[in-house]
Coordinates of C-alpha atoms in Angstrom, one line a residue:
X902 CA 58.0 33.3 64.4
X903 CA 61.8 34.1 64.8
X904 CA 61.9 35.5 61.2
X905 CA 58.9 37.7 61.9
X906 CA 60.5 38.9 65.2
X907 CA 63.7 39.8 63.3
X908 CA 61.6 41.9 61.0
X909 CA 60.6 43.9 64.0
X910 CA 64.2 44.3 65.1
X911 CA 65.1 45.7 61.6
X912 CA 62.1 48.0 61.7
X913 CA 63.3 49.5 64.9
X914 CA 66.9 49.8 63.7
X915 CA 65.7 51.5 60.5
X916 CA 63.5 53.9 62.5
X917 CA 66.4 54.8 64.9
X918 CA 68.7 55.3 61.9
X919 CA 66.4 57.7 60.1
X920 CA 64.8 59.5 63.0
X921 CA 67.8 59.8 65.4
X922 CA 70.7 59.0 63.0
X923 CA 71.6 56.3 65.5
X924 CA 73.9 53.6 64.0
X925 CA 73.6 50.1 65.3
X926 CA 75.3 46.7 65.1
X927 CA 72.8 43.8 64.7
X928 CA 74.6 40.5 64.7
X929 CA 77.3 40.5 62.0
X930 CA 76.0 43.6 60.2
X931 CA 76.1 47.3 61.0
X932 CA 73.5 49.8 60.0
X933 CA 75.1 53.3 59.5
X934 CA 75.2 56.4 57.4
X935 CA 77.7 56.3 54.6
X936 CA 77.3 60.0 54.0
X937 CA 74.6 62.7 54.6
X938 CA 72.2 61.2 52.1
X939 CA 73.0 57.4 51.9
X940 CA 72.4 54.8 54.6
X941 CA 74.3 51.5 54.4
X942 CA 74.4 48.1 55.9
X943 CA 78.0 46.8 56.3
X944 CA 78.2 43.1 55.6
X945 CA 80.6 40.8 57.3
X946 CA 83.0 40.9 54.2
X947 CA 83.1 44.7 54.3
X948 CA 80.8 45.3 51.4
X949 CA 77.8 47.6 51.8
X950 CA 74.2 47.4 50.9
X951 CA 73.2 51.0 50.0
X952 CA 69.9 52.8 50.7
X953 CA 70.2 56.2 48.9
X954 CA 67.9 58.9 50.2
X955 CA 66.7 56.9 53.2
X956 CA 64.1 59.0 55.0
X957 CA 60.7 58.9 56.8
X958 CA 57.6 60.0 54.9
X959 CA 54.2 60.6 56.3
X960 CA 51.6 58.8 54.3
X961 CA 48.0 60.0 53.6
X962 CA 46.7 57.8 56.4
X963 CA 49.0 59.5 58.9
X964 CA 51.4 56.6 59.3
X965 CA 55.2 57.1 58.9
X966 CA 56.9 54.9 56.3
X967 CA 60.7 54.6 55.8
X968 CA 61.6 55.0 52.1
X969 CA 64.6 55.1 49.9
X970 CA 65.2 56.2 46.3
X971 CA 67.4 54.3 43.8
X972 CA 68.4 56.2 40.6
X973 CA 66.4 53.9 38.4
X974 CA 63.2 54.2 40.4
X975 CA 60.5 56.6 39.4
X976 CA 59.0 56.5 43.0
X977 CA 60.5 55.9 46.4
X978 CA 60.6 52.3 47.6
X979 CA 59.2 51.3 51.0
X980 CA 61.8 49.9 53.3
X981 CA 60.8 47.8 56.3
X982 CA 62.1 44.9 58.3
X983 CA 61.0 42.2 55.9
X984 CA 62.6 43.9 52.9
X985 CA 65.8 44.5 54.8
X986 CA 66.0 40.9 55.9
X987 CA 65.5 39.8 52.3
X988 CA 68.2 42.2 51.1
X989 CA 70.6 40.8 53.7
X990 CA 69.8 37.2 52.9
X991 CA 70.4 37.7 49.2
X992 CA 73.6 39.6 49.8
X993 CA 75.0 37.0 52.2
X994 CA 74.0 34.2 49.8
X995 CA 75.9 36.0 47.0
X996 CA 79.0 36.2 49.2
X997 CA 78.8 32.4 49.8
X998 CA 78.3 31.5 46.1
X999 CA 81.1 33.7 45.0
X1000 CA 83.4 32.2 47.6
X1001 CA 82.4 28.7 46.2
X1002 CA 83.1 29.8 42.7
X1003 CA 86.6 31.1 43.6
X1004 CA 87.4 27.9 45.6
X1005 CA 86.3 25.7 42.6
X1006 CA 88.5 27.7 40.3
X1007 CA 91.5 27.6 42.7
X1008 CA 91.2 23.9 43.7
X1009 CA 89.9 22.3 40.4
X1010 CA 90.9 24.8 37.8
X1011 CA 87.3 25.2 36.5
X1012 CA 86.0 28.7 35.6
X1013 CA 82.4 29.7 36.1
X1014 CA 80.5 30.1 32.8
X1015 CA 77.2 31.0 34.4
X1016 CA 75.7 31.6 37.8
X1017 CA 72.0 31.8 38.6
X1018 CA 70.9 32.0 42.2
X1019 CA 72.5 29.0 43.9
X1020 CA 73.6 27.3 40.7
X1021 CA 77.0 27.4 39.2
X1022 CA 77.6 26.2 35.6
X1023 CA 81.2 25.4 34.8

């Protein structure tokens, strides 16, 4: 239930960001506008998750949906709390795995040959 509740938090933060351009800190991450067109989430290590063209669109059923558009996408992607939480989890996991790869190289002298999800091949 805590995960689902956090989806709601991120839904609210995204709505405020788009509708009112209100930036917000949520735990260790900050939701803000990088420039006029691109929203971002600043991660604890200073890197950003980018959401180009983040905006609200009214759907045919009358509901408002937050969407963004990546260069490779033909159509806008829906962005909501669950998607945002997944993006954050994956980004934070990447930071952890890269830190591990660097520590292994520094301490043991092994270089990473391959990395898939949470697996490092040396």
